[in-house]
Amino acid sequence: MALHLRMKDDDPWIIESKIFTLLSDYLQPNSSITPSSAASTIDSLYPANRNEEEAEQPYGFLWEIWYQIYHVSGQIMPSDPAMEKLALLVKTLRGVRSKTALIAVEGYGGEMRLWADLPLIGSVYRELFDYDVELDNRGRGINALAARLYRDGLPWKFFAIEAINSLGVRERRRHQHTTEMVTEDTIDDNPEFRAELDIAADWITQCGEVILQGRTDEVSGAQIWSRPWGFEEPVVYPAMWGEWKKKFQKVSGHDRASDGMRSVADAAIRAMGDFEQLFLDSMTS
């Protein structure tokens, strides 16, 4: 079945239109466009590679590339094979040897490798969820792509932790006569909670093995390390992993959870068990 994608802008910039058309054609089930070919086409659209006298600045082009990729991912169900194709395109893009090897992006300090470092890709993801994306099917799709990019090598453990920790967390006033807020875990069979559950479960099933590779048995003094993308990646402690499993177990056993919610939670629990066994096997081999 053909994948029907829509542009957000009714009057797009020509480069925006070319990017969207490329993505739409590449992601079709019977497309003959390879990831390498699509990645090379994207590289050819980079301003310095187009030989135009008045091309746009690198910042604007990169922002547009990542925005279009996320916009498309928001129209794809996480289980659709097109989601893996989109993730593979980004992974392939990191290996492109461009005529423009290094660039300077204002505000990010120093030079970055044009495609190997994927400049701004994390910033666009963060801005989308800070200002533009609701917890709906679009949010599911964008998170699904981000989870696969982390699985494939981007240093995005912070995003994984944030997505999983957020499951069911709500703020409320401690009591009616105070402005003091407290947080609590809740379970509700409503669209917002179901979206949070689907998103958290997808991050776990896609990235659990990668997350555990950076786990530590230390209980204090968390070590963090800087990455070219400008984010700091935290350590996942055993207690944190255990709390995540409890979140899914709570959903699985809750009387307000629908059968669909229990199925999603149970799949996440099984995946976590499998990853734990792989982790233990790696420690003893």
Short mmCIF file of C-alpha atoms in Angstrom, two decimals:
data_model
loop_
_atom_site.label_atom_id
_atom_site.label_comp_id
_atom_site.label_asym_id
_atom_site.label_seq_id
_atom_site.Cartn_x
_atom_site.Cartn_y
_atom_site.Cartn_z
CA MET A 1 0.00 0.00 0.00
CA ALA A 2 1.35 3.40 -0.98
CA LEU A 3 2.46 5.75 1.77
CA HIS A 4 0.51 9.02 1.60
CA LEU A 5 2.52 11.90 3.06
CA ARG A 6 1.63 15.56 3.26
CA MET A 7 3.74 18.70 3.33
CA LYS A 8 3.05 21.12 6.14
CA ASP A 9 3.55 24.24 4.02
CA ASP A 10 1.14 24.90 1.13
CA ASP A 11 3.66 27.21 -0.51
CA PRO A 12 7.03 25.55 0.14
CA TRP A 13 10.51 26.85 -0.57
CA ILE A 14 11.94 24.97 -3.57
CA ILE A 15 14.58 23.15 -1.50
CA GLU A 16 11.93 22.19 1.04
CA SER A 17 9.83 20.77 -1.79
CA LYS A 18 12.77 18.80 -3.20
CA ILE A 19 13.56 17.30 0.21
CA PHE A 20 9.96 16.29 0.82
CA THR A 21 9.57 14.77 -2.66
CA LEU A 22 12.77 12.78 -2.19
CA LEU A 23 11.64 11.45 1.18
CA SER A 24 8.17 10.59 -0.10
CA ASP A 25 9.53 8.72 -3.13
CA TYR A 26 12.23 6.92 -1.14
CA LEU A 27 9.84 5.70 1.55
CA GLN A 28 7.31 4.11 -0.78
CA PRO A 29 7.09 0.30 -0.36
CA ASN A 30 8.17 -0.43 -3.94
CA SER A 31 10.70 2.39 -4.27
CA SER A 32 13.90 1.66 -6.19
CA ILE A 33 15.73 4.53 -4.46
CA THR A 34 18.48 3.19 -2.21
CA PRO A 35 19.50 4.77 1.10
CA SER A 36 22.88 5.67 -0.43
CA SER A 37 21.25 7.36 -3.40
CA ALA A 38 18.84 9.32 -1.20
CA ALA A 39 21.67 10.38 1.12
CA SER A 40 23.78 11.55 -1.83
CA THR A 41 20.87 13.60 -3.15
CA ILE A 42 20.48 15.30 0.23
CA ASP A 43 24.20 16.09 0.24
CA SER A 44 23.92 17.59 -3.24
CA LEU A 45 21.27 20.00 -1.94
CA TYR A 46 23.59 21.41 0.75
CA PRO A 47 24.12 25.14 -0.01
CA ALA A 48 27.87 25.00 -0.64
CA ASN A 49 27.39 21.98 -2.92
CA ARG A 50 24.76 23.67 -5.14
CA ASN A 51 27.08 26.32 -6.64
CA GLU A 52 24.50 29.06 -6.20
CA GLU A 53 25.56 32.66 -5.74
CA GLU A 54 23.02 33.44 -3.01
CA ALA A 55 22.42 30.14 -1.27
CA GLU A 56 20.97 30.05 2.23
CA GLN A 57 23.12 29.72 5.36
CA PRO A 58 24.03 26.19 6.57
CA TYR A 59 21.96 26.66 9.74
CA GLY A 60 18.75 27.23 7.79
CA PHE A 61 19.35 24.33 5.43
CA LEU A 62 20.16 21.85 8.20
CA TRP A 63 17.16 22.95 10.23
CA GLU A 64 14.96 22.39 7.18
CA ILE A 65 16.39 18.92 6.48
CA TRP A 66 15.80 17.67 10.01
CA TYR A 67 12.42 19.35 10.29
CA GLN A 68 11.25 17.65 7.08
CA ILE A 69 12.53 14.27 8.24
CA TYR A 70 10.75 14.62 11.59
CA HIS A 71 7.60 15.95 9.88
CA VAL A 72 7.52 12.86 7.68
CA SER A 73 8.19 10.52 10.62
CA GLY A 74 5.18 12.02 12.39
CA GLN A 75 2.98 10.64 9.60
CA ILE A 76 4.31 7.08 9.87
CA MET A 77 3.21 4.48 12.39
CA PRO A 78 6.15 3.12 14.42
CA SER A 79 5.45 -0.43 13.19
CA ASP A 80 5.47 0.60 9.50
CA PRO A 81 8.59 -0.61 7.61
CA ALA A 82 8.93 2.95 6.32
CA MET A 83 10.06 4.01 9.80
CA GLU A 84 13.08 1.71 9.61
CA LYS A 85 13.80 2.97 6.08
CA LEU A 86 13.79 6.54 7.35
CA ALA A 87 16.14 5.66 10.21
CA LEU A 88 18.41 3.85 7.76
CA LEU A 89 18.56 6.95 5.57
CA VAL A 90 19.80 9.07 8.48
CA LYS A 91 22.30 6.37 9.44
CA THR A 92 23.53 6.23 5.84
CA LEU A 93 23.77 10.01 5.67
CA ARG A 94 26.31 9.94 8.49
CA GLY A 95 28.68 8.06 6.20
CA VAL A 96 28.44 10.42 3.22
CA ARG A 97 31.75 12.02 2.24
CA SER A 98 30.68 15.48 1.23
CA LYS A 99 32.65 18.07 -0.71
CA THR A 100 31.94 20.21 2.36
CA ALA A 101 33.65 18.25 5.12
CA LEU A 102 33.48 20.68 8.05
CA ILE A 103 31.10 23.49 8.91
CA ALA A 104 30.73 26.05 11.67
CA VAL A 105 27.24 26.38 13.15
CA GLU A 106 26.71 29.58 15.09
CA GLY A 107 26.20 28.99 18.80
CA TYR A 108 27.54 25.42 18.78
CA GLY A 109 31.23 26.14 19.23
CA GLY A 110 33.93 25.03 16.83
CA GLU A 111 33.65 23.09 13.61
CA MET A 112 31.43 20.07 13.13
CA ARG A 113 31.53 17.36 10.49
CA LEU A 114 28.72 18.06 8.06
CA TRP A 115 27.05 14.66 8.08
CA ALA A 116 28.99 12.50 10.53
CA ASP A 117 27.96 14.79 13.41
CA LEU A 118 24.46 15.53 12.05
CA PRO A 119 24.55 19.16 13.29
CA LEU A 120 21.28 20.45 14.79
CA ILE A 121 19.37 17.17 14.54
CA GLY A 122 18.96 16.98 18.32
CA SER A 123 18.10 20.66 18.60
CA VAL A 124 15.24 20.32 16.11
CA TYR A 125 13.88 17.29 17.98
CA ARG A 126 14.00 19.21 21.26
CA GLU A 127 12.33 22.30 19.83
CA LEU A 128 9.53 20.24 18.26
CA PHE A 129 8.61 18.74 21.62
CA ASP A 130 9.03 21.98 23.51
CA TYR A 131 6.79 24.04 21.23
CA ASP A 132 5.08 22.10 18.46
CA VAL A 133 4.23 18.44 19.10
CA GLU A 134 1.33 17.00 21.04
CA LEU A 135 1.16 13.48 22.46
CA ASP A 136 -0.71 11.95 19.53
CA ASN A 137 0.16 9.82 16.51
CA ARG A 138 2.54 12.53 15.31
CA GLY A 139 4.34 12.44 18.65
CA ARG A 140 4.49 8.65 18.47
CA GLY A 141 6.09 8.77 15.02
CA ILE A 142 8.68 11.41 15.84
CA ASN A 143 9.67 9.58 19.02
CA ALA A 144 9.84 6.30 17.11
CA LEU A 145 12.38 7.80 14.72
CA ALA A 146 14.39 9.33 17.58
CA ALA A 147 14.48 5.97 19.38
CA ARG A 148 15.84 4.26 16.28
CA LEU A 149 18.45 6.97 15.77
CA TYR A 150 19.65 6.44 19.35
CA ARG A 151 19.68 2.69 18.76
CA ASP A 152 21.79 3.29 15.65
CA GLY A 153 24.43 5.38 17.36
CA LEU A 154 23.32 8.91 18.24
CA PRO A 155 24.17 9.82 21.87
CA TRP A 156 20.57 10.36 22.90
CA LYS A 157 20.28 8.46 26.15
CA PHE A 158 19.01 11.68 27.71
CA PHE A 159 16.02 11.64 25.35
CA ALA A 160 15.37 7.96 26.11
CA ILE A 161 15.43 8.56 29.85
CA GLU A 162 13.15 11.57 29.53
CA ALA A 163 10.58 9.69 27.44
CA ILE A 164 10.45 6.68 29.76
CA ASN A 165 10.56 8.67 33.00
CA SER A 166 7.63 10.79 31.79
CA LEU A 167 5.23 7.84 31.60
CA GLY A 168 2.24 8.67 33.78
CA VAL A 169 3.96 11.46 35.72
CA ARG A 170 1.53 14.23 36.65
CA GLU A 171 1.82 17.36 38.79
CA ARG A 172 -0.85 18.44 41.25
CA ARG A 173 -1.14 20.82 44.19
CA ARG A 174 -0.26 19.25 47.51
CA HIS A 175 -3.63 20.56 48.79
CA GLN A 176 -6.09 23.25 47.80
CA HIS A 177 -4.63 25.94 50.07
CA THR A 178 -1.09 25.88 48.67
CA THR A 179 0.71 26.50 45.42
CA GLU A 180 3.25 23.78 46.23
CA MET A 181 3.25 21.12 43.55
CA VAL A 182 3.94 17.42 43.95
CA THR A 183 4.42 14.76 41.29
CA GLU A 184 2.78 11.36 41.22
CA ASP A 185 2.48 8.40 38.89
CA THR A 186 -0.97 7.90 37.42
CA ILE A 187 -2.61 5.42 35.06
CA ASP A 188 -5.53 6.52 32.92
CA ASP A 189 -7.17 4.99 29.87
CA ASN A 190 -7.11 8.25 27.94
CA PRO A 191 -5.33 9.39 24.74
CA GLU A 192 -2.51 11.22 26.53
CA PHE A 193 -1.56 8.31 28.77
CA ARG A 194 -1.87 5.77 25.94
CA ALA A 195 0.48 7.89 23.83
CA GLU A 196 2.99 8.13 26.71
CA LEU A 197 2.79 4.36 27.16
CA ASP A 198 3.33 3.62 23.47
CA ILE A 199 6.25 6.06 23.31
CA ALA A 200 7.97 4.75 26.45
CA ALA A 201 7.50 1.13 25.37
CA ASP A 202 8.93 1.84 21.93
CA TRP A 203 12.02 3.51 23.41
CA ILE A 204 12.54 0.47 25.65
CA THR A 205 12.03 -2.16 22.95
CA GLN A 206 14.21 -0.33 20.43
CA CYS A 207 16.97 0.87 22.75
CA GLY A 208 16.95 -1.22 25.92
CA GLU A 209 20.09 -3.10 24.98
CA VAL A 210 21.94 0.13 24.17
CA ILE A 211 20.75 1.74 27.40
CA LEU A 212 22.04 -1.17 29.48
CA GLN A 213 25.46 -1.00 27.84
CA GLY A 214 26.01 2.30 29.65
CA ARG A 215 24.56 1.12 32.96
CA THR A 216 26.68 1.23 36.11
CA ASP A 217 26.51 -0.36 39.55
CA GLU A 218 27.62 2.88 41.19
CA VAL A 219 24.99 4.46 43.42
CA SER A 220 26.46 7.97 43.50
CA GLY A 221 28.77 10.23 41.56
CA ALA A 222 27.15 9.80 38.14
CA GLN A 223 29.62 10.26 35.32
CA ILE A 224 28.56 12.15 32.23
CA TRP A 225 30.46 12.76 29.06
CA SER A 226 30.15 15.40 26.36
CA ARG A 227 29.24 14.56 22.80
CA PRO A 228 29.60 16.51 19.53
CA TRP A 229 25.84 17.14 19.48
CA GLY A 230 26.11 19.32 22.55
CA PHE A 231 24.18 17.09 24.95
CA GLU A 232 25.47 15.31 28.01
CA GLU A 233 24.55 11.69 28.28
CA PRO A 234 23.66 10.42 31.77
CA VAL A 235 24.30 7.04 33.30
CA VAL A 236 21.38 4.67 33.86
CA TYR A 237 21.55 3.13 37.33
CA PRO A 238 20.10 -0.31 38.17
CA ALA A 239 17.49 1.39 40.36
CA MET A 240 16.33 3.54 37.45
CA TRP A 241 15.96 0.50 35.19
CA GLY A 242 14.01 -1.23 37.95
CA GLU A 243 11.68 1.76 38.34
CA TRP A 244 10.97 1.69 34.63
CA LYS A 245 10.01 -1.96 34.82
CA LYS A 246 7.72 -1.19 37.76
CA LYS A 247 5.96 1.45 35.65
CA PHE A 248 5.10 -1.12 33.00
CA GLN A 249 4.19 -3.75 35.60
CA LYS A 250 1.84 -1.26 37.26
CA VAL A 251 0.06 -0.70 33.95
CA SER A 252 -0.11 -4.43 33.26
CA GLY A 253 -1.82 -5.12 36.59
CA HIS A 254 -4.02 -2.03 36.85
CA ASP A 255 -7.80 -2.39 36.77
CA ARG A 256 -8.19 0.80 34.70
CA ALA A 257 -5.83 -0.41 31.98
CA SER A 258 -7.41 -1.59 28.75
CA ASP A 259 -6.40 -4.86 27.10
CA GLY A 260 -4.41 -2.86 24.54
CA MET A 261 -2.53 -1.00 27.25
CA ARG A 262 -1.72 -4.25 29.05
CA SER A 263 -0.46 -5.77 25.81
CA VAL A 264 1.92 -2.85 25.23
CA ALA A 265 3.15 -2.95 28.84
CA ASP A 266 3.64 -6.73 28.79
CA ALA A 267 5.67 -6.52 25.57
CA ALA A 268 7.92 -3.89 27.18
CA ILE A 269 8.37 -6.05 30.29
CA ARG A 270 9.35 -9.06 28.17
CA ALA A 271 11.80 -6.95 26.17
CA MET A 272 13.39 -5.65 29.37
CA GLY A 273 13.79 -9.21 30.63
CA ASP A 274 15.46 -10.22 27.38
CA PHE A 275 17.83 -7.25 27.53
CA GLU A 276 18.69 -8.02 31.16
CA GLN A 277 19.63 -11.58 30.19
CA LEU A 278 21.77 -10.34 27.31
CA PHE A 279 23.47 -7.91 29.68
CA LEU A 280 24.18 -10.66 32.23
CA ASP A 281 25.46 -12.99 29.52
CA SER A 282 27.84 -10.28 28.27
CA MET A 283 29.18 -9.79 31.80
CA THR A 284 30.00 -13.49 32.21
CA SER A 285 31.32 -14.23 28.73
#
